[in-house]
Amino acid sequence: QVQLVESGGGLVKPGGSLRLSCAASGFTFSDYYMSWVRQAPGKGLEWLSYIGTSGSTIYYADSVTGRFTISRDNARNSLYLQMNSLRAEDTAVYYCARGLHDLDCWGQGTLVTVSS
Amino acid sequence: EIVMTQSPATLSVSPGETATLSCRASQSVSSNVAWYQQKPGQAPRLLFYGASTRATGIPARISGSGSGTEFTLTISSLQSEDFAVYYCQQYNNWPPYTFGQGTKLEIK
């Protein structure tokens, strides 16, 4: 079955970096756009970024532009989010999701906590 | 950036009854709206795209409608598994894709 599994979350100090991974299975990963969405504790959903099938098309939300970098490795069926210059307001559960517009499959999320 | 406003923030409905959730866009988004359901501790689940097209496995008692700036999610014959938070999302003017703040559907 279609499955997305995130990893790499944890506790990091302000200004620090973290790299999230998302392992995909059950579908042809290279055929799909992929996205990252986050959810701060007790809050709603915030779209962060998407990447095209080959990795050449990328967009970011203003809130993470210049600090976060999305990438993918189609040979490894994996999606990544490199997060630099982390701030307290980046504390959230980070989800990877399949799709560009409507997101039809989501991982279980990985928690990132930015705190000193 | 398009703002999606959902109402009400919380909706209390009895099992077996019908719930109507609303989502309004700050400008026209055509029919480029998706709806998601999220239960506590779980990831969101796609319910509808194109405002009214059901995603895989979504029962017919749940329907989506609307276009332009006004959208509605209707859930009839409410069952225990329907009580959750629902989000609308526009993908007409992007980036960024924007979500509503959510409507919590709770048991009355």
JSON list of C-alpha atoms in Angstrom, two decimals, chain A residues 3-115:
[
{"chain": "A", "resi": 3, "resn": "GLN", "atom": "CA", "xyz": [3.12, 4.69, 2.49]},
{"chain": "A", "resi": 4, "resn": "LEU", "atom": "CA", "xyz": [5.17, 7.71, 3.50]},
{"chain": "A", "resi": 5, "resn": "VAL", "atom": "CA", "xyz": [7.38, 7.59, 6.56]},
{"chain": "A", "resi": 6, "resn": "GLU", "atom": "CA", "xyz": [9.10, 10.70, 7.89]},
{"chain": "A", "resi": 7, "resn": "SER", "atom": "CA", "xyz": [12.16, 10.71, 10.10]},
{"chain": "A", "resi": 8, "resn": "GLY", "atom": "CA", "xyz": [14.80, 13.10, 11.37]},
{"chain": "A", "resi": 9, "resn": "GLY", "atom": "CA", "xyz": [12.82, 15.25, 13.75]},
{"chain": "A", "resi": 10, "resn": "GLY", "atom": "CA", "xyz": [14.00, 16.13, 17.22]},
{"chain": "A", "resi": 11, "resn": "LEU", "atom": "CA", "xyz": [15.08, 18.88, 19.56]},
{"chain": "A", "resi": 12, "resn": "VAL", "atom": "CA", "xyz": [17.36, 21.55, 18.14]},
{"chain": "A", "resi": 13, "resn": "LYS", "atom": "CA", "xyz": [18.58, 24.90, 19.45]},
{"chain": "A", "resi": 14, "resn": "PRO", "atom": "CA", "xyz": [17.60, 28.18, 17.77]},
{"chain": "A", "resi": 15, "resn": "GLY", "atom": "CA", "xyz": [19.90, 28.81, 14.83]},
{"chain": "A", "resi": 16, "resn": "GLY", "atom": "CA", "xyz": [20.54, 25.12, 14.41]},
{"chain": "A", "resi": 17, "resn": "SER", "atom": "CA", "xyz": [19.91, 22.78, 11.50]},
{"chain": "A", "resi": 18, "resn": "LEU", "atom": "CA", "xyz": [18.03, 19.57, 10.92]},
{"chain": "A", "resi": 19, "resn": "ARG", "atom": "CA", "xyz": [17.42, 17.34, 7.91]},
{"chain": "A", "resi": 20, "resn": "LEU", "atom": "CA", "xyz": [14.11, 15.57, 7.56]},
{"chain": "A", "resi": 21, "resn": "SER", "atom": "CA", "xyz": [13.64, 12.52, 5.39]},
{"chain": "A", "resi": 22, "resn": "CYS", "atom": "CA", "xyz": [10.55, 10.90, 3.95]},
{"chain": "A", "resi": 23, "resn": "ALA", "atom": "CA", "xyz": [10.70, 7.34, 2.67]},
{"chain": "A", "resi": 24, "resn": "ALA", "atom": "CA", "xyz": [8.07, 6.45, 0.07]},
{"chain": "A", "resi": 25, "resn": "SER", "atom": "CA", "xyz": [6.78, 3.02, -0.85]},
{"chain": "A", "resi": 26, "resn": "GLY", "atom": "CA", "xyz": [3.86, 1.40, -2.62]},
{"chain": "A", "resi": 27, "resn": "PHE", "atom": "CA", "xyz": [3.86, 3.73, -5.64]},
{"chain": "A", "resi": 28, "resn": "THR", "atom": "CA", "xyz": [6.16, 4.98, -8.37]},
{"chain": "A", "resi": 29, "resn": "PHE", "atom": "CA", "xyz": [7.79, 7.80, -6.46]},
{"chain": "A", "resi": 30, "resn": "SER", "atom": "CA", "xyz": [9.39, 9.40, -9.50]},
{"chain": "A", "resi": 31, "resn": "ASP", "atom": "CA", "xyz": [5.96, 9.98, -11.08]},
{"chain": "A", "resi": 32, "resn": "TYR", "atom": "CA", "xyz": [4.71, 12.30, -8.36]},
{"chain": "A", "resi": 33, "resn": "TYR", "atom": "CA", "xyz": [5.22, 15.82, -7.15]},
{"chain": "A", "resi": 34, "resn": "MET", "atom": "CA", "xyz": [5.91, 15.82, -3.42]},
{"chain": "A", "resi": 35, "resn": "SER", "atom": "CA", "xyz": [5.23, 18.41, -0.73]},
{"chain": "A", "resi": 36, "resn": "TRP", "atom": "CA", "xyz": [6.06, 19.33, 2.85]},
{"chain": "A", "resi": 37, "resn": "VAL", "atom": "CA", "xyz": [3.39, 20.70, 5.20]},
{"chain": "A", "resi": 38, "resn": "ARG", "atom": "CA", "xyz": [3.76, 21.53, 8.87]},
{"chain": "A", "resi": 39, "resn": "GLN", "atom": "CA", "xyz": [1.47, 21.96, 11.84]},
{"chain": "A", "resi": 40, "resn": "ALA", "atom": "CA", "xyz": [2.46, 23.90, 14.93]},
{"chain": "A", "resi": 41, "resn": "PRO", "atom": "CA", "xyz": [1.18, 22.49, 18.23]},
{"chain": "A", "resi": 42, "resn": "GLY", "atom": "CA", "xyz": [-2.57, 23.01, 18.46]},
{"chain": "A", "resi": 43, "resn": "LYS", "atom": "CA", "xyz": [-2.61, 24.99, 15.21]},
{"chain": "A", "resi": 44, "resn": "GLY", "atom": "CA", "xyz": [-3.66, 24.52, 11.61]},
{"chain": "A", "resi": 45, "resn": "LEU", "atom": "CA", "xyz": [-1.83, 23.35, 8.52]},
{"chain": "A", "resi": 46, "resn": "GLU", "atom": "CA", "xyz": [0.85, 25.38, 6.73]},
{"chain": "A", "resi": 47, "resn": "TRP", "atom": "CA", "xyz": [2.13, 24.44, 3.27]},
{"chain": "A", "resi": 48, "resn": "LEU", "atom": "CA", "xyz": [5.90, 24.81, 3.07]},
{"chain": "A", "resi": 49, "resn": "SER", "atom": "CA", "xyz": [7.28, 23.56, -0.21]},
{"chain": "A", "resi": 50, "resn": "TYR", "atom": "CA", "xyz": [6.87, 21.29, -3.19]},
{"chain": "A", "resi": 51, "resn": "ILE", "atom": "CA", "xyz": [9.21, 19.67, -5.65]},
{"chain": "A", "resi": 52, "resn": "GLY", "atom": "CA", "xyz": [8.53, 18.39, -9.13]},
{"chain": "A", "resi": 53, "resn": "THR", "atom": "CA", "xyz": [9.13, 14.89, -10.34]},
{"chain": "A", "resi": 54, "resn": "SER", "atom": "CA", "xyz": [12.68, 15.48, -11.51]},
{"chain": "A", "resi": 55, "resn": "GLY", "atom": "CA", "xyz": [13.56, 17.96, -8.82]},
{"chain": "A", "resi": 56, "resn": "SER", "atom": "CA", "xyz": [13.86, 20.87, -11.21]},
{"chain": "A", "resi": 57, "resn": "THR", "atom": "CA", "xyz": [10.63, 22.59, -10.16]},
{"chain": "A", "resi": 58, "resn": "ILE", "atom": "CA", "xyz": [10.64, 23.87, -6.59]},
{"chain": "A", "resi": 59, "resn": "TYR", "atom": "CA", "xyz": [8.60, 26.42, -4.68]},
{"chain": "A", "resi": 60, "resn": "TYR", "atom": "CA", "xyz": [8.69, 27.58, -1.07]},
{"chain": "A", "resi": 61, "resn": "ALA", "atom": "CA", "xyz": [6.45, 29.48, 1.29]},
{"chain": "A", "resi": 62, "resn": "ASP", "atom": "CA", "xyz": [7.81, 32.90, 2.21]},
{"chain": "A", "resi": 63, "resn": "SER", "atom": "CA", "xyz": [8.18, 31.79, 5.82]},
{"chain": "A", "resi": 64, "resn": "VAL", "atom": "CA", "xyz": [10.93, 29.30, 4.93]},
{"chain": "A", "resi": 65, "resn": "THR", "atom": "CA", "xyz": [12.46, 30.73, 1.76]},
{"chain": "A", "resi": 66, "resn": "GLY", "atom": "CA", "xyz": [16.21, 31.01, 2.12]},
{"chain": "A", "resi": 67, "resn": "ARG", "atom": "CA", "xyz": [16.31, 28.76, 5.18]},
{"chain": "A", "resi": 68, "resn": "PHE", "atom": "CA", "xyz": [14.76, 25.46, 4.03]},
{"chain": "A", "resi": 69, "resn": "THR", "atom": "CA", "xyz": [15.75, 23.36, 1.02]},
{"chain": "A", "resi": 70, "resn": "ILE", "atom": "CA", "xyz": [13.63, 20.60, -0.46]},
{"chain": "A", "resi": 71, "resn": "SER", "atom": "CA", "xyz": [15.20, 17.82, -2.48]},
{"chain": "A", "resi": 72, "resn": "ARG", "atom": "CA", "xyz": [14.50, 14.29, -3.63]},
{"chain": "A", "resi": 73, "resn": "ASP", "atom": "CA", "xyz": [16.34, 11.14, -4.62]},
{"chain": "A", "resi": 74, "resn": "ASN", "atom": "CA", "xyz": [14.18, 9.13, -6.99]},
{"chain": "A", "resi": 75, "resn": "ALA", "atom": "CA", "xyz": [16.61, 6.21, -6.93]},
{"chain": "A", "resi": 76, "resn": "ARG", "atom": "CA", "xyz": [16.10, 5.95, -3.18]},
{"chain": "A", "resi": 77, "resn": "ASN", "atom": "CA", "xyz": [12.37, 6.82, -3.24]},
{"chain": "A", "resi": 78, "resn": "SER", "atom": "CA", "xyz": [13.10, 9.56, -0.76]},
{"chain": "A", "resi": 79, "resn": "LEU", "atom": "CA", "xyz": [12.16, 13.18, -0.12]},
{"chain": "A", "resi": 80, "resn": "TYR", "atom": "CA", "xyz": [14.18, 15.53, 2.04]},
{"chain": "A", "resi": 81, "resn": "LEU", "atom": "CA", "xyz": [13.86, 18.86, 3.81]},
{"chain": "A", "resi": 82, "resn": "GLN", "atom": "CA", "xyz": [17.04, 20.57, 4.94]},
{"chain": "A", "resi": 83, "resn": "MET", "atom": "CA", "xyz": [16.18, 23.13, 7.59]},
{"chain": "A", "resi": 84, "resn": "ASN", "atom": "CA", "xyz": [18.73, 25.77, 8.57]},
{"chain": "A", "resi": 85, "resn": "SER", "atom": "CA", "xyz": [18.62, 28.83, 10.84]},
{"chain": "A", "resi": 86, "resn": "LEU", "atom": "CA", "xyz": [15.79, 27.28, 12.80]},
{"chain": "A", "resi": 87, "resn": "ARG", "atom": "CA", "xyz": [13.58, 29.49, 14.95]},
{"chain": "A", "resi": 88, "resn": "ALA", "atom": "CA", "xyz": [11.22, 28.82, 17.83]},
{"chain": "A", "resi": 89, "resn": "GLU", "atom": "CA", "xyz": [8.30, 29.40, 15.46]},
{"chain": "A", "resi": 90, "resn": "ASP", "atom": "CA", "xyz": [9.46, 26.48, 13.34]},
{"chain": "A", "resi": 91, "resn": "THR", "atom": "CA", "xyz": [8.40, 24.11, 16.12]},
{"chain": "A", "resi": 92, "resn": "ALA", "atom": "CA", "xyz": [5.82, 21.84, 14.53]},
{"chain": "A", "resi": 93, "resn": "VAL", "atom": "CA", "xyz": [4.99, 18.40, 13.24]},
{"chain": "A", "resi": 94, "resn": "TYR", "atom": "CA", "xyz": [6.34, 18.15, 9.72]},
{"chain": "A", "resi": 95, "resn": "TYR", "atom": "CA", "xyz": [4.45, 16.04, 7.19]},
{"chain": "A", "resi": 96, "resn": "CYS", "atom": "CA", "xyz": [5.52, 14.90, 3.78]},
{"chain": "A", "resi": 97, "resn": "ALA", "atom": "CA", "xyz": [2.65, 14.44, 1.37]},
{"chain": "A", "resi": 98, "resn": "ARG", "atom": "CA", "xyz": [2.17, 13.14, -2.14]},
{"chain": "A", "resi": 99, "resn": "GLY", "atom": "CA", "xyz": [0.94, 15.56, -4.72]},
{"chain": "A", "resi": 100, "resn": "LEU", "atom": "CA", "xyz": [1.09, 19.10, -5.96]},
{"chain": "A", "resi": 101, "resn": "HIS", "atom": "CA", "xyz": [-2.34, 20.63, -5.45]},
{"chain": "A", "resi": 102, "resn": "ASP", "atom": "CA", "xyz": [-4.48, 18.15, -3.54]},
{"chain": "A", "resi": 103, "resn": "LEU", "atom": "CA", "xyz": [-2.39, 15.98, -1.26]},
{"chain": "A", "resi": 104, "resn": "ASP", "atom": "CA", "xyz": [-3.72, 12.45, -1.41]},
{"chain": "A", "resi": 105, "resn": "CYS", "atom": "CA", "xyz": [-1.33, 10.64, 0.89]},
{"chain": "A", "resi": 106, "resn": "TRP", "atom": "CA", "xyz": [0.42, 11.89, 4.02]},
{"chain": "A", "resi": 107, "resn": "GLY", "atom": "CA", "xyz": [3.05, 10.49, 6.31]},
{"chain": "A", "resi": 108, "resn": "GLN", "atom": "CA", "xyz": [2.52, 10.24, 10.03]},
{"chain": "A", "resi": 109, "resn": "GLY", "atom": "CA", "xyz": [4.68, 13.30, 10.66]},
{"chain": "A", "resi": 110, "resn": "THR", "atom": "CA", "xyz": [7.87, 13.99, 12.57]},
{"chain": "A", "resi": 111, "resn": "LEU", "atom": "CA", "xyz": [8.08, 16.49, 15.42]},
{"chain": "A", "resi": 112, "resn": "VAL", "atom": "CA", "xyz": [10.64, 19.27, 15.31]},
{"chain": "A", "resi": 113, "resn": "THR", "atom": "CA", "xyz": [11.14, 21.27, 18.49]},
{"chain": "A", "resi": 114, "resn": "VAL", "atom": "CA", "xyz": [13.28, 24.39, 18.41]},
{"chain": "A", "resi": 115, "resn": "SER", "atom": "CA", "xyz": [14.21, 25.44, 21.91]}
]
